[in-house]
XYZ file of N, CA, C and O in Angstrom:
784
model
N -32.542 -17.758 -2.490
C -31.684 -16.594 -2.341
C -32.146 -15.819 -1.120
O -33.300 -15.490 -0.844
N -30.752 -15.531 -0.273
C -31.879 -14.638 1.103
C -31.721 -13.351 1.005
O -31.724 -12.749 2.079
N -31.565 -12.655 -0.069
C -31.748 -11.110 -0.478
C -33.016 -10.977 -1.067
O -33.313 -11.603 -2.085
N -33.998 -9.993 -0.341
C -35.043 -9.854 -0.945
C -35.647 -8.848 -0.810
O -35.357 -8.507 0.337
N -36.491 -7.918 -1.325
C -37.322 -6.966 -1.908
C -37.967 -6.192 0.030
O -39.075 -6.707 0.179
N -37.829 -5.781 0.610
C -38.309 -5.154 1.750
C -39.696 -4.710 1.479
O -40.004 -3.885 0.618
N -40.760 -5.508 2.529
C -42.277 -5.157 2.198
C -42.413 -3.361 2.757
O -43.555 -2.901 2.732
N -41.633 -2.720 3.084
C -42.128 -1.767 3.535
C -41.607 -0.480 2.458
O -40.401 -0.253 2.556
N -42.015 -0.007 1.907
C -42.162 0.922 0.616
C -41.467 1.981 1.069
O -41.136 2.735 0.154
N -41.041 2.398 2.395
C -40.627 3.566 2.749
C -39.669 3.300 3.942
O -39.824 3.416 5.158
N -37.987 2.659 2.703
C -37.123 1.699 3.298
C -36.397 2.908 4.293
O -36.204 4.107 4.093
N -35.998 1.739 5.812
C -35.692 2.577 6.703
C -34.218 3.507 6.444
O -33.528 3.435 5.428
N -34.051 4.044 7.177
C -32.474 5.187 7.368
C -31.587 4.714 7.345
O -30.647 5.408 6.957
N -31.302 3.356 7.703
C -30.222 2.556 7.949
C -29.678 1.780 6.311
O -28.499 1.752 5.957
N -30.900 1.176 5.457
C -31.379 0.932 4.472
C -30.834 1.846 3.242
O -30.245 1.465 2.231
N -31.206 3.171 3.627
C -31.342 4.148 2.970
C -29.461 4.682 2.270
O -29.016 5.132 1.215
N -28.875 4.255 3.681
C -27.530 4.815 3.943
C -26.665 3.663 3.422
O -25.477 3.972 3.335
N -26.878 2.781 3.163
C -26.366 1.487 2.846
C -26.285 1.373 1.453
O -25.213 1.033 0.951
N -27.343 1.628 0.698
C -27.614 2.074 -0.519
C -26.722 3.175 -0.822
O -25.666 2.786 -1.322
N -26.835 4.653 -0.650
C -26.197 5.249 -1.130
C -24.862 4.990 -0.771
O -24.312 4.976 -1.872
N -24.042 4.788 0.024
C -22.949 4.399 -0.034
C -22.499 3.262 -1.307
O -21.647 3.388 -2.187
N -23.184 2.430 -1.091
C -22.797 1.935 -2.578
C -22.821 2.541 -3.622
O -21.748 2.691 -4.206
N -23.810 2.983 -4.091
C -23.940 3.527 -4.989
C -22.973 4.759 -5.379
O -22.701 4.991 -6.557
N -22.413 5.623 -4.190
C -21.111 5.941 -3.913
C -19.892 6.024 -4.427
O -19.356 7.004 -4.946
N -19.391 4.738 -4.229
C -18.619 3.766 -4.184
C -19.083 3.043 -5.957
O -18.308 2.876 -6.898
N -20.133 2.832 -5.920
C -20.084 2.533 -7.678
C -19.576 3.655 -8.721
O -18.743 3.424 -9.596
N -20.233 4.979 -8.490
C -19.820 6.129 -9.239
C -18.710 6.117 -8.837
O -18.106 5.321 -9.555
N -17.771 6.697 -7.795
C -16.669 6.761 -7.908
C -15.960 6.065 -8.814
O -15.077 6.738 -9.347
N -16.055 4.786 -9.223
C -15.231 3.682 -9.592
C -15.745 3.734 -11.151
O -15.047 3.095 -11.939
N -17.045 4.517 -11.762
C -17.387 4.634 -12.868
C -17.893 3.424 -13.161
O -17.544 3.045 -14.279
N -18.696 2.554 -12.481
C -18.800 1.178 -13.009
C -20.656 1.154 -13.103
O -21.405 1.527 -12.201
N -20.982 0.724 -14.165
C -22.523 0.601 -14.235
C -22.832 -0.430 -13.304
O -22.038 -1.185 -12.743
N -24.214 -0.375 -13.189
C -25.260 -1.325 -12.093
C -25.109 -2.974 -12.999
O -25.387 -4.014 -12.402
N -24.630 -2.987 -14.505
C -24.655 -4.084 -15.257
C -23.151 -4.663 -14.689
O -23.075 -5.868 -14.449
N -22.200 -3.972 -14.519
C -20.855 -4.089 -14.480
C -20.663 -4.932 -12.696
O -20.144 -5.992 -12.347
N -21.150 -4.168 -12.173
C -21.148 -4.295 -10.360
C -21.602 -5.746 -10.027
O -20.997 -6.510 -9.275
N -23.142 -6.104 -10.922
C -23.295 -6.802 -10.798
C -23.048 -8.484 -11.501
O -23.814 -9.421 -11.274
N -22.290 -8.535 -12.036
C -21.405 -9.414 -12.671
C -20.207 -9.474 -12.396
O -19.473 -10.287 -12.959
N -19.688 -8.460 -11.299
C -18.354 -9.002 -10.528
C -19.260 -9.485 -9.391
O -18.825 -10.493 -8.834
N -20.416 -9.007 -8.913
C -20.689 -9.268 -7.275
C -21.707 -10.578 -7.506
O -22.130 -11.188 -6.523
N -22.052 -10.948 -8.787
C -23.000 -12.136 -9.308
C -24.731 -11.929 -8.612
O -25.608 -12.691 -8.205
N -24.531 -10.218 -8.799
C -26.380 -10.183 -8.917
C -26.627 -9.587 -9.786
O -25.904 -8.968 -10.566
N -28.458 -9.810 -9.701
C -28.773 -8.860 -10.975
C -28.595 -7.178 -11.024
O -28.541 -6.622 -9.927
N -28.531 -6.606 -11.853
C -28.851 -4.957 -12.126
C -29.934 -4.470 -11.030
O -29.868 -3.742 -10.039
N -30.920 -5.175 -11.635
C -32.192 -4.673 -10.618
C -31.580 -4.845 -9.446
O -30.943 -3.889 -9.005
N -31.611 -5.542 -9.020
C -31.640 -5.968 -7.310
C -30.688 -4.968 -6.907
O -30.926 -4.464 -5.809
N -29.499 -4.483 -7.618
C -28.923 -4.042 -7.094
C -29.537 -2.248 -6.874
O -29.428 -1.556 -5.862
N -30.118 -1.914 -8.082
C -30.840 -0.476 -8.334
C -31.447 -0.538 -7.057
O -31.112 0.249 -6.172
N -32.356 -1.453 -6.876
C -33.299 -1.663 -5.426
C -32.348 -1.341 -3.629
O -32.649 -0.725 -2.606
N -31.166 -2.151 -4.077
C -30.516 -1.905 -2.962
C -30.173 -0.304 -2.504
O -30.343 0.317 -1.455
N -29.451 0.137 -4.187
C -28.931 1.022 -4.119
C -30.159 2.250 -3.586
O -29.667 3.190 -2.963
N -31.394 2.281 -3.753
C -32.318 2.942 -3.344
C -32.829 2.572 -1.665
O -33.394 3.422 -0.976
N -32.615 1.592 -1.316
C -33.102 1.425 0.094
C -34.250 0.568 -0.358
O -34.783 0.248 0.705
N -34.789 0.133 -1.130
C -35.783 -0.635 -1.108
C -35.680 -2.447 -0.936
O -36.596 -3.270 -0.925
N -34.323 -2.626 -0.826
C -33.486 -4.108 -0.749
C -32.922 -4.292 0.501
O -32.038 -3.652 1.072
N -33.665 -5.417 0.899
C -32.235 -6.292 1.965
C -31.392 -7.095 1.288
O -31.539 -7.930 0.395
N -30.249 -6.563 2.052
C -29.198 -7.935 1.401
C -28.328 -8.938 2.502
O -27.813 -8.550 3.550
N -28.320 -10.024 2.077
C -27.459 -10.759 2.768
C -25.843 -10.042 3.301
O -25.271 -9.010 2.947
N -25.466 -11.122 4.294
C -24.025 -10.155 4.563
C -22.976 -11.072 3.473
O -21.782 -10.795 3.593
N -23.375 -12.265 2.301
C -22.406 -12.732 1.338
C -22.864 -11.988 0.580
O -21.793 -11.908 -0.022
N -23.570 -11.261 -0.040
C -23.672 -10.272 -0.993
C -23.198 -9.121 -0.764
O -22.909 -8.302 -1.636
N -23.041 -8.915 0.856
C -22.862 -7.486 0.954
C -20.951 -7.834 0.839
O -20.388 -6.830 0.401
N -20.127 -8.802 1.088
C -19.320 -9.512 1.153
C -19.027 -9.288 -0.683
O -17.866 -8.954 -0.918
N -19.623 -9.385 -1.509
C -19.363 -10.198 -2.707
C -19.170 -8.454 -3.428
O -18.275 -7.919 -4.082
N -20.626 -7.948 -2.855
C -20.159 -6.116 -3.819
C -19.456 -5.470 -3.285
O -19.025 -4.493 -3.897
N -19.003 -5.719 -1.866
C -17.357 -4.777 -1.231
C -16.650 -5.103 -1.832
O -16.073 -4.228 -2.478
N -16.172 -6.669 -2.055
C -14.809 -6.867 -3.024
C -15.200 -6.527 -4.566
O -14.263 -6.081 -5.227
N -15.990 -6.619 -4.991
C -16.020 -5.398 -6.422
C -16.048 -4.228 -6.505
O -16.114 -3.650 -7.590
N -16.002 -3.597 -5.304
C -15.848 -1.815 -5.121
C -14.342 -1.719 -4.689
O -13.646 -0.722 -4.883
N -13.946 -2.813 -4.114
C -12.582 -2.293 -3.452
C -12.766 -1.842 -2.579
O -12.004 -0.909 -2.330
N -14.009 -2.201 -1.379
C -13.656 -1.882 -0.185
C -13.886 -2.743 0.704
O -13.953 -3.907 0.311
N -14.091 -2.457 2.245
C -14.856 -3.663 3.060
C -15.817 -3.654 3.137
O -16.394 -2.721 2.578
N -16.701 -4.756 3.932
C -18.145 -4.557 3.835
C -17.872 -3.155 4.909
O -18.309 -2.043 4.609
N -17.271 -3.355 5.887
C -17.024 -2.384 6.655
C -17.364 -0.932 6.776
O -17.980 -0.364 7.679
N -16.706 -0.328 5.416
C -16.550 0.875 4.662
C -18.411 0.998 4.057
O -19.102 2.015 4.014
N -18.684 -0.024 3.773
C -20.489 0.478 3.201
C -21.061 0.743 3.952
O -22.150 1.207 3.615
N -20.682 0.625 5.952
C -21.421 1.086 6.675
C -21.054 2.475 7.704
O -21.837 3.137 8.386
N -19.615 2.624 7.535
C -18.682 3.510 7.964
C -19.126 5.076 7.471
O -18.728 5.758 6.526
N -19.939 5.290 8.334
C -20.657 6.991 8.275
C -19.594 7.777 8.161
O -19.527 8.444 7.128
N -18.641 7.892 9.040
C -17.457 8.773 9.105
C -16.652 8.703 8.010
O -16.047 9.702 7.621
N -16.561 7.552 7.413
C -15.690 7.525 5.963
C -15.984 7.859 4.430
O -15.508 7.122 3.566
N -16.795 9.008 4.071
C -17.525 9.195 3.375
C -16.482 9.149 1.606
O -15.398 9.683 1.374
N -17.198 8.463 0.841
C -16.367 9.141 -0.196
C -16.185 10.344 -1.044
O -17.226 10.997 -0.958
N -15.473 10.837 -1.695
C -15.371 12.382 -1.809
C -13.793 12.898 -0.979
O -12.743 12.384 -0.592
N -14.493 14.305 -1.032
C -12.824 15.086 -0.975
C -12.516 14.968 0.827
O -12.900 15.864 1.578
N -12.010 14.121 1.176
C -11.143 13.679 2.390
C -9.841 14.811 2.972
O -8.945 14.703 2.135
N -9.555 15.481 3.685
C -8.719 16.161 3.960
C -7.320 15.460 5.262
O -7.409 15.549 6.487
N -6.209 14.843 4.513
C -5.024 14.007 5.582
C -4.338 15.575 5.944
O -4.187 16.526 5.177
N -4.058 15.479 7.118
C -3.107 16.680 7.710
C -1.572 15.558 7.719
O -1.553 14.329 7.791
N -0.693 16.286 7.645
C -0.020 15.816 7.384
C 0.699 14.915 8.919
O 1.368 13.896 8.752
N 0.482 15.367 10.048
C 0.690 14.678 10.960
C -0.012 13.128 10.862
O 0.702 12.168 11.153
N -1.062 12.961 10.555
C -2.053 12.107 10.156
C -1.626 11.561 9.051
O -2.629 11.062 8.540
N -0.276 11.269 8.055
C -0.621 10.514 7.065
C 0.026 8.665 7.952
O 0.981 8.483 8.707
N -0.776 7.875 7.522
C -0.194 6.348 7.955
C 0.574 6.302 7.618
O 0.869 6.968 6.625
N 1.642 5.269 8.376
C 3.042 4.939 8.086
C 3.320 4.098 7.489
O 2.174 4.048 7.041
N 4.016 2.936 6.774
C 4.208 2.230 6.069
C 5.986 1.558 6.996
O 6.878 2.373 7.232
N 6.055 0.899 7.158
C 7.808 0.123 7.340
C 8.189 0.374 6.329
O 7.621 0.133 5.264
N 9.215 0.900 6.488
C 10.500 0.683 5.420
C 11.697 0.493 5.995
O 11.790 0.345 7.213
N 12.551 0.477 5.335
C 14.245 0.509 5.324
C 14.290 1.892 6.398
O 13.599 2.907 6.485
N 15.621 1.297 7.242
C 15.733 2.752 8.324
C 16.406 3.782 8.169
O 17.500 3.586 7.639
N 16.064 5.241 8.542
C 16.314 6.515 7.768
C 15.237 6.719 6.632
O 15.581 7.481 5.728
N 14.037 6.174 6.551
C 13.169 6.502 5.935
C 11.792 6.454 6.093
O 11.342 5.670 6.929
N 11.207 6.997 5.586
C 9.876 6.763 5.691
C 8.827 6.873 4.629
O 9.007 7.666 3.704
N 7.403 5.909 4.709
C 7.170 5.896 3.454
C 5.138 6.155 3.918
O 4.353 5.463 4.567
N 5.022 7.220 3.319
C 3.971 7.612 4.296
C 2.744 7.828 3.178
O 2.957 8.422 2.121
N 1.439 7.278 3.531
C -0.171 7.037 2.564
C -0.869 8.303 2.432
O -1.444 8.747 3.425
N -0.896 8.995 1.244
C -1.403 10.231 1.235
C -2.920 10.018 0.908
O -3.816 10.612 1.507
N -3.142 9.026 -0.195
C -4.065 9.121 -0.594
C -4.854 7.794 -0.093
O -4.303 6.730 -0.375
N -6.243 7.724 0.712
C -7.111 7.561 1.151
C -7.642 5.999 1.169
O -8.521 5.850 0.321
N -7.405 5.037 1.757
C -8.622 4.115 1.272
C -9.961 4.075 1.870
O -10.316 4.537 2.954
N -10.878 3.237 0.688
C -10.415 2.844 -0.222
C -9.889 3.233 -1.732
O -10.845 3.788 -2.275
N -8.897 3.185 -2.543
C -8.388 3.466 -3.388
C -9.166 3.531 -4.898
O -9.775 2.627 -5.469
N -9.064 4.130 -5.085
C -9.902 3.752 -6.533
C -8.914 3.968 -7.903
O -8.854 2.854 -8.424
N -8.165 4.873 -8.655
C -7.254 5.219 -9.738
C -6.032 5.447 -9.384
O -5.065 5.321 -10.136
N -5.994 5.760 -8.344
C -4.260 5.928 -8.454
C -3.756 5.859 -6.566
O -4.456 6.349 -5.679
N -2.564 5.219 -6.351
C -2.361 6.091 -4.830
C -1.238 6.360 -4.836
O -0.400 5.889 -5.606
N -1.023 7.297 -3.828
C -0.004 8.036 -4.091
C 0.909 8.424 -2.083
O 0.328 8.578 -1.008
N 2.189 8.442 -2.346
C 2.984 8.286 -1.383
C 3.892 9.244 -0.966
O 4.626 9.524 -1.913
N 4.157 9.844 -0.009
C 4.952 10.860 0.244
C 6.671 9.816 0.707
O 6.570 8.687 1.188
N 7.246 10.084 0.599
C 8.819 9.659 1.020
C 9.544 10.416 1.456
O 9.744 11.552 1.027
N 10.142 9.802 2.549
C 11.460 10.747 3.497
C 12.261 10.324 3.225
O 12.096 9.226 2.693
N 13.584 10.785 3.353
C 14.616 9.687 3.007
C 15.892 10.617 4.277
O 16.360 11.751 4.177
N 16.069 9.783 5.139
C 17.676 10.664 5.965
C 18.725 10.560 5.167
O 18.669 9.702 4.285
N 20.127 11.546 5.303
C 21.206 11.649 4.181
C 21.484 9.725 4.524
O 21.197 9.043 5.508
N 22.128 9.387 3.253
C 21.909 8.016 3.574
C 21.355 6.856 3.207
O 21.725 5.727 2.884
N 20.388 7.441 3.347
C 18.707 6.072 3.776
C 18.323 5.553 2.215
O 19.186 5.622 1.340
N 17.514 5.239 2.038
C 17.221 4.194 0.707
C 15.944 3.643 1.461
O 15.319 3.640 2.521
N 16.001 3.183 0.175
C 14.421 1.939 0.284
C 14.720 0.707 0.547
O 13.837 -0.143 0.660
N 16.499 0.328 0.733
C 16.840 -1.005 1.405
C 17.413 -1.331 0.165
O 16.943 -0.994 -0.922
N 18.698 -2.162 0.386
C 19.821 -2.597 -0.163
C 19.032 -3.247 -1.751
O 19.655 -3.287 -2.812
N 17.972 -3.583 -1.637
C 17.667 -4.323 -3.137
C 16.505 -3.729 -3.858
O 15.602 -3.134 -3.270
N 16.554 -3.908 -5.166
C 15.617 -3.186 -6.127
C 14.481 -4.073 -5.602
O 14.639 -5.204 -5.141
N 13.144 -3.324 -5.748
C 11.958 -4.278 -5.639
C 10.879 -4.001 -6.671
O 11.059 -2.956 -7.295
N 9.864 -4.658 -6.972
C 8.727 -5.033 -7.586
C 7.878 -4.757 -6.863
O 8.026 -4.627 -5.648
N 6.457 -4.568 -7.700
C 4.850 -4.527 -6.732
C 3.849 -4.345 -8.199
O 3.533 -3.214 -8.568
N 3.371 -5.673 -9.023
C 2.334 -4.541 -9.470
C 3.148 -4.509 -11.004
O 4.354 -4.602 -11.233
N 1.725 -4.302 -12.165
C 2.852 -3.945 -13.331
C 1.788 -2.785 -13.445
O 0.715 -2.912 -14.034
N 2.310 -1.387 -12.671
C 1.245 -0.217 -12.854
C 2.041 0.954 -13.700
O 3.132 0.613 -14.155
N 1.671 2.084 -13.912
C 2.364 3.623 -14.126
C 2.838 4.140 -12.645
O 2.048 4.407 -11.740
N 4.238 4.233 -12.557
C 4.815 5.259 -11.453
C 5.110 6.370 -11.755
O 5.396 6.372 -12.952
N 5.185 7.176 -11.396
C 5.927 8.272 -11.372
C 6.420 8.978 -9.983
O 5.529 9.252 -9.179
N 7.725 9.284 -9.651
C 8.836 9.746 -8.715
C 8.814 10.676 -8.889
O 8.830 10.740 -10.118
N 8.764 12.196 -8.288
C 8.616 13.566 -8.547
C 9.663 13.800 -7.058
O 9.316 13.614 -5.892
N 10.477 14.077 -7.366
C 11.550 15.239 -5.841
C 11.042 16.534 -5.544
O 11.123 17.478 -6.329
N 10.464 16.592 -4.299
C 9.793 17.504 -3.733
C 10.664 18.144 -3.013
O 10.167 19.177 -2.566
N 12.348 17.898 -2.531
C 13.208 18.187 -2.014
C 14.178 17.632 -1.522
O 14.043 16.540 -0.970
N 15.554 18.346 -1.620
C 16.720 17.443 -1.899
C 17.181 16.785 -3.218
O 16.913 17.388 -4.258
N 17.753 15.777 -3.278
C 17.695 15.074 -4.265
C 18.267 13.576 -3.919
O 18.993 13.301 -2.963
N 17.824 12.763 -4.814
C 17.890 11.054 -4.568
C 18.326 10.417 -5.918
O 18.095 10.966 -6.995
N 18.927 9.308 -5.807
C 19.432 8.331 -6.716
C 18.208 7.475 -7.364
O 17.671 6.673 -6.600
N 17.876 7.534 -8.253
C 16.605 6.336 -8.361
C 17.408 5.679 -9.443
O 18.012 6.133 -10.414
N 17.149 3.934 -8.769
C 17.879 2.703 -9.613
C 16.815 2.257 -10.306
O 15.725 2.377 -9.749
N 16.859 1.629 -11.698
C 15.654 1.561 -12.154
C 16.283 0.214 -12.867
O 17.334 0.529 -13.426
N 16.001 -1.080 -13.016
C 16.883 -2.487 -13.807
C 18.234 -2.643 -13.678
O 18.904 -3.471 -14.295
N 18.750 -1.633 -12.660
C 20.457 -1.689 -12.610
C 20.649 -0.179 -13.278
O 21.860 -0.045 -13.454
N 20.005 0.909 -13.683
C 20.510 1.771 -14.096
C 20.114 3.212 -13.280
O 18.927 3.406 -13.018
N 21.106 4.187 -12.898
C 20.974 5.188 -11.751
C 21.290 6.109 -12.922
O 22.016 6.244 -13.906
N 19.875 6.900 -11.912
C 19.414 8.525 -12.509
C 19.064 9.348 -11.372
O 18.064 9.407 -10.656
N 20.346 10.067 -11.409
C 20.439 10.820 -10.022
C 19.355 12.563 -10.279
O 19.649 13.368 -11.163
N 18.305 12.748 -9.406
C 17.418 13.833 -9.705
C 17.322 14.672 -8.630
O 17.245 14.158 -7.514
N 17.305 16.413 -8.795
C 16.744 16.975 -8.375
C 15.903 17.413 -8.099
O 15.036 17.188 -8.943
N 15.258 18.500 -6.633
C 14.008 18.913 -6.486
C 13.492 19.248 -7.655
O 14.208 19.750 -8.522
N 11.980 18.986 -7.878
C 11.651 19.571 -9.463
C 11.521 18.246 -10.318
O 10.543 17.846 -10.950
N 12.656 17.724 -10.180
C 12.829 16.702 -11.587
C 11.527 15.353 -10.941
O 10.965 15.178 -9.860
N 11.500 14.598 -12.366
C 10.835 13.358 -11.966
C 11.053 12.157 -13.120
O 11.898 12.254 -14.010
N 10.425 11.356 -13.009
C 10.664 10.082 -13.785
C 9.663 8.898 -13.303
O 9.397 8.404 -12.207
N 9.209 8.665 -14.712
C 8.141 7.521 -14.808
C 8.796 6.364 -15.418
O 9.750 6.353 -16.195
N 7.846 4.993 -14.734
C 8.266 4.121 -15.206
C 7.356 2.881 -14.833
O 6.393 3.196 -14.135
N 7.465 1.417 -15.178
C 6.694 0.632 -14.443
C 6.678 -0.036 -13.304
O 7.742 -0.617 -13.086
N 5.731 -0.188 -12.366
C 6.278 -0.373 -11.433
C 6.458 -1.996 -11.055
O 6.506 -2.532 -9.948
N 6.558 -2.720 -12.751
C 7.093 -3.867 -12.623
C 8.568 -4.084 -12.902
O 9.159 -5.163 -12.945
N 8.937 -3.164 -13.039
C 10.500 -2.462 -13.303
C 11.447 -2.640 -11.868
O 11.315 -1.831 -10.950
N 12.301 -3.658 -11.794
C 13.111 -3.538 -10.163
C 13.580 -1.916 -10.179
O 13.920 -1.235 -11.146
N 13.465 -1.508 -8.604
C 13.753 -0.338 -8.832
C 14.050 0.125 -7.246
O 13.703 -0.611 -6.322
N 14.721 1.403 -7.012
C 15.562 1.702 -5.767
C 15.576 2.810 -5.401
O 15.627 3.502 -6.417
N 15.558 3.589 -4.305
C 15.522 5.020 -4.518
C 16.745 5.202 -3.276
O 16.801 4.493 -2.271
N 17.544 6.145 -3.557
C 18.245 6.518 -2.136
C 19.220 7.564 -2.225
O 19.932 7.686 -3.222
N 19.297 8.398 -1.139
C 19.568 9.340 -0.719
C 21.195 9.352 -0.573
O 21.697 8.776 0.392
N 21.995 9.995 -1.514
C 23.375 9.813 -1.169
C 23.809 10.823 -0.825
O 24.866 10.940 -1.445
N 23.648 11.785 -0.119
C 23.828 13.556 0.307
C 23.783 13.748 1.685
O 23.486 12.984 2.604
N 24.113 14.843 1.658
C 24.243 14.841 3.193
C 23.160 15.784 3.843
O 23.190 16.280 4.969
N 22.125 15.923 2.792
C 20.648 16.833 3.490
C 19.577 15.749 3.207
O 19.797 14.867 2.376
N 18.311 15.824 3.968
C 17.239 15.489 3.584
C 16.502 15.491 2.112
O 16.746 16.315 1.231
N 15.489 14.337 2.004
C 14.866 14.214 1.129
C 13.861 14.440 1.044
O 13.252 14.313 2.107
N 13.087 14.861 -0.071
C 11.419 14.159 0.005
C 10.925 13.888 -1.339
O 11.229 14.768 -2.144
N 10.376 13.100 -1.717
C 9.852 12.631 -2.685
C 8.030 12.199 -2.538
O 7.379 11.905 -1.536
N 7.641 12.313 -3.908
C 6.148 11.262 -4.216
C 6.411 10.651 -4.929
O 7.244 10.736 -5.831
N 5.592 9.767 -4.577
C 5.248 8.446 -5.577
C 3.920 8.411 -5.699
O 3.025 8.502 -4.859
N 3.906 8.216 -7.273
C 2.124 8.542 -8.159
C 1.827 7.089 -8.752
O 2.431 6.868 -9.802
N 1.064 6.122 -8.314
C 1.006 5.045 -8.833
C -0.307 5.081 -9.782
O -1.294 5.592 -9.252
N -0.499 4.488 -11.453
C -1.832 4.587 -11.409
C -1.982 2.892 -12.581
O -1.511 2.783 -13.713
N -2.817 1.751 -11.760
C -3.518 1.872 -10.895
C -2.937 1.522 -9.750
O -1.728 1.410 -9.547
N -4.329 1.248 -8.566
C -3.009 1.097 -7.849
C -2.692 -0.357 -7.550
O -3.394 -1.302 -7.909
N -1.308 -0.462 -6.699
C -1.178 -1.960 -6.773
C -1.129 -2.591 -5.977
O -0.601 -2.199 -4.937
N -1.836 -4.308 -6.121
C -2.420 -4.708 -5.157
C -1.512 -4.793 -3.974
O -0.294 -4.681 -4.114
N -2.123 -5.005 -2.715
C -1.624 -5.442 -1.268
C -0.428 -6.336 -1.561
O 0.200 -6.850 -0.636
């Protein structure tokens, strides 16, 4: 195994930061050192060790506990990306493609951990594109933040105002669109969230 125990007792800064980020990234996600390490196939210890700075690890281990955190190895070394309370300005949220006259924009942060969640534009008009779609058999919920929109849900339309909302699964074909002649806006609350 080429992960091993660092002879120097007073593991460096780099070490140090590598660790807590995981460890991070484990709390966030609520997952014990028993749990982490039986998706990432090491032991508890080794990992306690890492998580303290007292461990080197390979880059397939470091490979093996990003994809059990849900992030990249990337993100365990990404100083600037800290986890915790993140502040998106709204000029700054990422864009997403959609159907045109709309937009479908990432509020909440990766990497993701319980829920993510989506802001929506919609021009008088616009939609999410001529067909119901799938993603995921998660909890949605649609909340109208302004205007109001058609949401198709198996073939059945429930037309809502600002204020109103509606949950459902988001293995449910489903449609949203704007039949008015003002702007929209909507969220979308996914929990968990669903995959790529």
């Amino acid at each position: 195994m080429t992960d091993r125990s660092s002879p120097d007792p007073s593991a460096n800064a780099a070490d140090t930061a590598l660790g807590a980020r995981i460890r991070e990234y484990r709390m966030m996600r609520r997952m014990s050192l028993r749990a982490l390490g039986e998706a990432a196939q090491a032991s508890p210890g080794f990992l306690s060790q890492l998580e303290r700075g007292q461990a080197n690890s390979s880059i397939g281990m470091l490979r093996r506990i990003a994809v059990a955190l849900g992030v990249t190895v990337a993100d365990l070394f990404d100083q600037d990306s800290r986890p915790g309370p993140r502040v998106v300005r709204r000029a700054d949220r990422p864009m997403l493609h959609t159907a045109p006259g709309s937009r479908k924009l990432l509020i909440s942060q990766r990497p993701l951990s319980h829920l993510e969640v989506y802001a929506g534009e919609f021009d008088p008009g616009a939609s999410t594109g001529d067909d119901a779609y799938t993603h995921g058999d998660s909890q949605e919920i649609l909340l109208v933040i302004s205007g109001a929109v058609r949401v198709e849900l198996d073939g059945r339309a429930h037309d809502l105002d600002a204020g109103d909302s509606i949950e459902y699964r988001s293995s449910v074909p489903h449609r949203v669109a704007n039949n008015h002649e003002t702007p929209a806006e909507i969220l979308w609350i996914i929990s968990p969230p669903t995959p790529d």
